[in-house]
Amino acid sequence: MSQKLAFADDHFHDECGVCGVFGHPEASNLAYLGLYALQHRGQESAGIVSSDGKELYVHRAMGEVEEIFQPSVLAQLPGSLAIGHTRYSTAGDKALLNAQPIMIDCNKGKVALGHNGNLTNAAEWRRRLEHRGSIFQTNSDTEVIVHLIARSQARNLSGAIGDALNQVEGAYSLLLLTQDELYAVRDPRGFRPLALGKLTTPGGFVSWLVASETCAFDLLNAQYIREIEPGEMVRISKSGIESIHFAPEKPHQQCIFEHVYFSRPDSIIFGRSVNESREMLGRLLAQEHPVDADIVVPVPDSGVPAAVGYALESKIPFRMGLIRNHYIGRTFIEPSQAIRNFGVKLKLNPIRGLIEGQRVILVDDSIVRGTTSRKIVRMVRE
Amino acid sequence: MSQKLAFADDHFHDECGVCGVFGHPEASNLAYLGLYALQHRGQESAGIVSSDGKELYVHRAMGEVEEIFQPSVLAQLPGSLAIGHTRYSTAGDKALLNAQPIMIDCNKGKVALGHNGNLTNAAEWRRRLEHRGSIFQTNSDTEVIVHLIARSQARNLSGAIGDALNQVEGAYSLLLLTQDELYAVRDPRGFRPLALGKLTTPGGFVSWLVASETCAFDLLNAQYIREIEPGEMVRISKSGIESIHFAPEKPHQQCIFEHVYFSRPDSIIFGRSVNESREMLGRLLAQEHPVDADIVVPVPDSGVPAAVGYALESKIPFRMGLIRNHYIGRTFIEPSQAIRNFGVKLKLNPIRGLIEGQRVILVDDSIVRGTTSRKIVRMVRE
Amino acid sequence: MSQKLAFADDHFHDECGVCGVFGHPEASNLAYLGLYALQHRGQESAGIVSSDGKELYVHRAMGEVEEIFQPSVLAQLPGSLAIGHTRYSTAGDKALLNAQPIMIDCNKGKVALGHNGNLTNAAEWRRRLEHRGSIFQTNSDTEVIVHLIARSQARNLSGAIGDALNQVEGAYSLLLLTQDELYAVRDPRGFRPLALGKLTTPGGFVSWLVASETCAFDLLNAQYIREIEPGEMVRISKSGIESIHFAPEKPHQQCIFEHVYFSRPDSIIFGRSVNESREMLGRLLAQEHPVDADIVVPVPDSGVPAAVGYALESKIPFRMGLIRNHYIGRTFIEPSQAIRNFGVKLKLNPIRGLIEGQRVILVDDSIVRGTTSRKIVRMVRE
Amino acid sequence: MSQKLAFADDHFHDECGVCGVFGHPEASNLAYLGLYALQHRGQESAGIVSSDGKELYVHRAMGEVEEIFQPSVLAQLPGSLAIGHTRYSTAGDKALLNAQPIMIDCNKGKVALGHNGNLTNAAEWRRRLEHRGSIFQTNSDTEVIVHLIARSQARNLSGAIGDALNQVEGAYSLLLLTQDELYAVRDPRGFRPLALGKLTTPGGFVSWLVASETCAFDLLNAQYIREIEPGEMVRISKSGIESIHFAPEKPHQQCIFEHVYFSRPDSIIFGRSVNESREMLGRLLAQEHPVDADIVVPVPDSGVPAAVGYALESKIPFRMGLIRNHYIGRTFIEPSQAIRNFGVKLKLNPIRGLIEGQRVILVDDSIVRGTTSRKIVRMVRE
């Protein structure tokens, strides 16, 4: 009778959001707020692990950050260290099983780990590790990393992390939490972003923050310090911040989609403003593909900066000709027979009077497969 | 320890959304979709009453439309007639008690009623009706209207509705549903909007729709016919559409805030495009208050069209300098001590690089008390 | 694929539970505990209305008492007066609509009302009241009573209640709450029970309680004072307790099923111990229908006292030969094909070794239609 | 303001319930029903893993069996093999993390495992395994077993299970599920029960069942075949049933509390009727501790059979003098100030008239620490 709408938006979705806090009496509260600012990077599940210096505490659940971390839940996550993770839905996936941070007990003690990225040799390593007697409880690449850490002969954790990461290939921005340390690591190619921030309380007390995007720092009134560098492992402990280069840098391969649509425009990613990038792409498009038209209309929300750029460059007026409905949730179910082919209409509606009889330049963030774009164009044409 | 954030946005919120369907085999499905398009008019509670020609069926609940009307719930609302209502939260209110449509049994039969508006003499009528032995089960003005209908000596329902409405003063756009009729009524001053639409199925079958805003028709692929006129009662039954002028028109007093921020920019309200109005307000502002500045920045989302208008008129570049977080829900609870004075930061974040060192014209939809505007300005200044 | 099990237990279910508190600083907490003790009288919905002397506060919801009245909900029900109601599920019913207590505003002020019983002339009165312009928002008989109270010419509430009740016929044990008074009323035939209790705090402070069954007093450490008499209205206010006989007593017609299975065996109902009644019925059965057998086995839980009585009288050993599964909830859905005809097996399982080869006297609380009894007998025979 | 009641019932609670199904087209439905019959062995969390011959499917959640396994959930657990587990709450425990069955991927393929019991050398093995590079994701002993299986050099799974179990000490009744096999194993001392059953469909098709207690077979209309023997591993596959003695039997140490209060009276445990055991304990008590009294009263529900036995032996009349409230859930929160020391009153209430002035022999299932017993005795004395 009814069917779940697949909001195929033609976009890749490999991104997750991570956020870490060191040295703040309300670490899990801050991690929660950081995740809330990173919610656009994943709405399927979220989790926080905190430490009070003795124990690790964990809560992971399906849903959005705000629903999951009610005050009663946050109260169960004490301590001055915390890491959080928010995850995008992947079809066909054992969802809760794969929620992060994962938390394990091994010969290096209790370790929690939140991972944004994908390993290219995870399947191979999984086979090899299983062969040696390892067991796997999730489907995620991340479990490979913790096994390699546990099996490393290195004498300390930072050595073991380095050992492990030198054996895997692919993209990772990682946060690791122990009883009293926070590690922030980025792969040698720097595929996914990870930024370091600093929060100074009125009393002059300093806490350290790490987050996928700097918009998390803005919400927390924290200061953006710098990117974690490709191939760098930052270890934050009571003795301060230590930078370890666990691997030689490789040719950088920063994920272009971070600037195109993953990240929020108010974030600084790979050291550069996302909004500026998108505006610039719009300007370049206007230079490379000038079109004679009456108005420039963005596909909101992610298409707005590029449309602004296109309009600025081309001197063709910017108009908000498509309206987005933000009330659509993850669970919208199409009542089947009534109206066929809602297509993109549940999300977007053109302003007829504005568009009618006009030559419209429609600017979206990107075209991947183009099926959604085609639907939007058809809707606008009608 | 924690406190609920009051998202005081300096705005009045008297609006609700109503939607009616006549003559469609999936009436409640359509009413649901219509309410979904009107969700911005009220997120506290929603309800639908349907009729299969014999019985009325009702479901009302707290929350957003999409959560409430799961397929299993819609399946309990059969028939080819339906009306729906979505309601804005009013502080201190018995929420579920006052959810609409209200449904009663009286000497005119079973009647359901959804109301957008406020009566000015409701308290007086309530006293008078109680004096005569009426009982009240809700706090809403709407209950006064049904009592007056029930007590009318008129021989038919349309007469009784006319009787009742000629005794009350104030604003109302009303939908009434009986077993086999749908009434759409607008007060003689036309304070709140109400539009008539028409849905023609491929087979040539015609259904009638009524909605607070035309964006509901767009979603349903329906055609906008006209406004219900001030002082008009439209009665839709198997015999067709009948227009009754139950009261002489009074000087029109259309609520200006419908165009300023209540309605969606893609709606036609009071016969005029909302987006056009807002752009025009921006243009007028630019004419009346020209300022020498570098960029025009809207307070999203409702401030965007006015900012576009200002930019077009002033030739000062439009830039999206504030980013809105759409993930904030009704239940966000501020973890108290960590960060003081989130203020507007949970919703809005400036793009530093874009704004820094620039002379910025900040355009919001309106300034009511100005407290929020002041916070936004302070945030942008920082 | 699956179907909801109808737990046809051959029993009539007209009972509800009511509980009232006057003069206790935690009135709604006590009402909650009282309802918890009366949960067996209705598991579909429950509600509490409290008063702090100025305002009435209400919460009603579907479900069991313990789920509904979480501490956060009880905190919204302040004041030293409260009444509560728990309701049995009636098929095909608009459940939440009919949840009680109902709360109205009328010319006698704000009044809340909880009703256990059924009127025999409710439909007739409803027609008559609608004819005079009254509107009905629920399907329950109770709404007739509040209309009659509101329309009474009596100068005070107790007079109006008397007026109203003298016009209706049928069964009612009623609790009414105003800002500062609690009324407890029983119909002239005394069909449903209602008892008065008293709670004395260590400091010597006295609170008054009213409840359907005395087991509510036991839980609250309160003292059972007496039955509300048939045709009596007890008015509890700051001036103390007043007894008003609003109607001449009629021949008593106490519902036999209260003693047979509605009430808890530890309650005193109509001035008599329920357990004693059930044991006595078992003894009488043994006298009137002596059977030569090896063991007496009850159908638990309600059949236990009668079986004990039968065993005592007949000198045949009592054995617990049937075990009841108490984990079955209101929502059990039978996975359809696997096992056909679960019948009573989800609730009851015989102890094979105890029954095999024995002549068994199976004692249930009553046989109404006998279909369930037949299934139990068949199961025991197998 | 309020506090959660700890229903300290003086009882040890190490038991869990397990249930397995082989060769039935609705395996997960049957596992669900089996768990429902075993619900008394654990109400905190439950889980089912099924196999369709290719994939394993899992669902685990907090709560009771009936709530968790809605039809939509069971529909996601296809296949003709399944195992289920229900778990008792242990204070301070990471609840969902430790829900079972656990499901892993290792060099022996995908394996799911449900465990009832406690290992005595788990901590030691955990240390040893971590030392060798194993990681632990739960706190449960069960994870030790899967690690040992994964690290075994044995060529097939049954060999690896034997290897693993010969290295651990303690109590276990285990179910293991692979793509196409079901294993049922009991420790060499036979501490926890595990029974084999058989379900023959009308068409003569045979399915195999395994369950902690035979009451699960009764509900499924299945036939009790025999106990899994101490030190036996039963392997059920398409080739039939195979019995492997993986370890020499040790002196039997069957847990006495299974007969005293863990198991349902209608179950056969360790080859013997639980009800018979309890009655016999009551008889022995009457022989060893004869008391001159007027009535024998059980503490329901688990004390009933022993009280019946005591009454039969002593010829003192059995009376149901304490009534149990079955509506209390896991979440009952005591509204604090109103009534102090609810103690056992929320669960049990004496029938005053029956007990007053009588010499009462109160029979409970057992006395462990005696604190609850003392409270019950005090309540009865009052």
PDB file of C-alpha atoms in Angstrom, chain A residues 32 35-36 54 59 70 116 203 236 263-264 298 303 314-315 333 344 357:
ATOM      1  CA  TYR A  32      27.147  16.562  22.141  1.00  0.00           C
ATOM      2  CA  LEU A  35      27.998  16.590  17.079  1.00  0.00           C
ATOM      3  CA  TYR A  36      24.898  18.736  16.854  1.00  0.00           C
ATOM      4  CA  LYS A  54      39.330   5.732  35.313  1.00  0.00           C
ATOM      5  CA  HIS A  59      26.133   5.602  24.647  1.00  0.00           C
ATOM      6  CA  GLN A  70      18.841  13.810  26.425  1.00  0.00           C
ATOM      7  CA  ASN A 116      35.506   9.054   9.363  1.00  0.00           C
ATOM      8  CA  GLY A 203      39.240  31.667  34.252  1.00  0.00           C
ATOM      9  CA  ILE A 236      46.680  15.204  23.844  1.00  0.00           C
ATOM     10  CA  SER A 263      30.663  20.340   4.678  1.00  0.00           C
ATOM     11  CA  ARG A 264      28.797  23.339   5.923  1.00  0.00           C
ATOM     12  CA  PRO A 298      20.030  27.927  -6.826  1.00  0.00           C
ATOM     13  CA  GLY A 303      23.570  25.115  -4.325  1.00  0.00           C
ATOM     14  CA  SER A 314      27.757  37.035 -14.673  1.00  0.00           C
ATOM     15  CA  LYS A 315      25.897  40.083 -13.359  1.00  0.00           C
ATOM     16  CA  ILE A 333       6.460   7.250   3.722  1.00  0.00           C
ATOM     17  CA  VAL A 344      11.731  15.921  -5.755  1.00  0.00           C
ATOM     18  CA  GLY A 357       8.554  33.241 -18.895  1.00  0.00           C
TER      19      GLY A 357
END
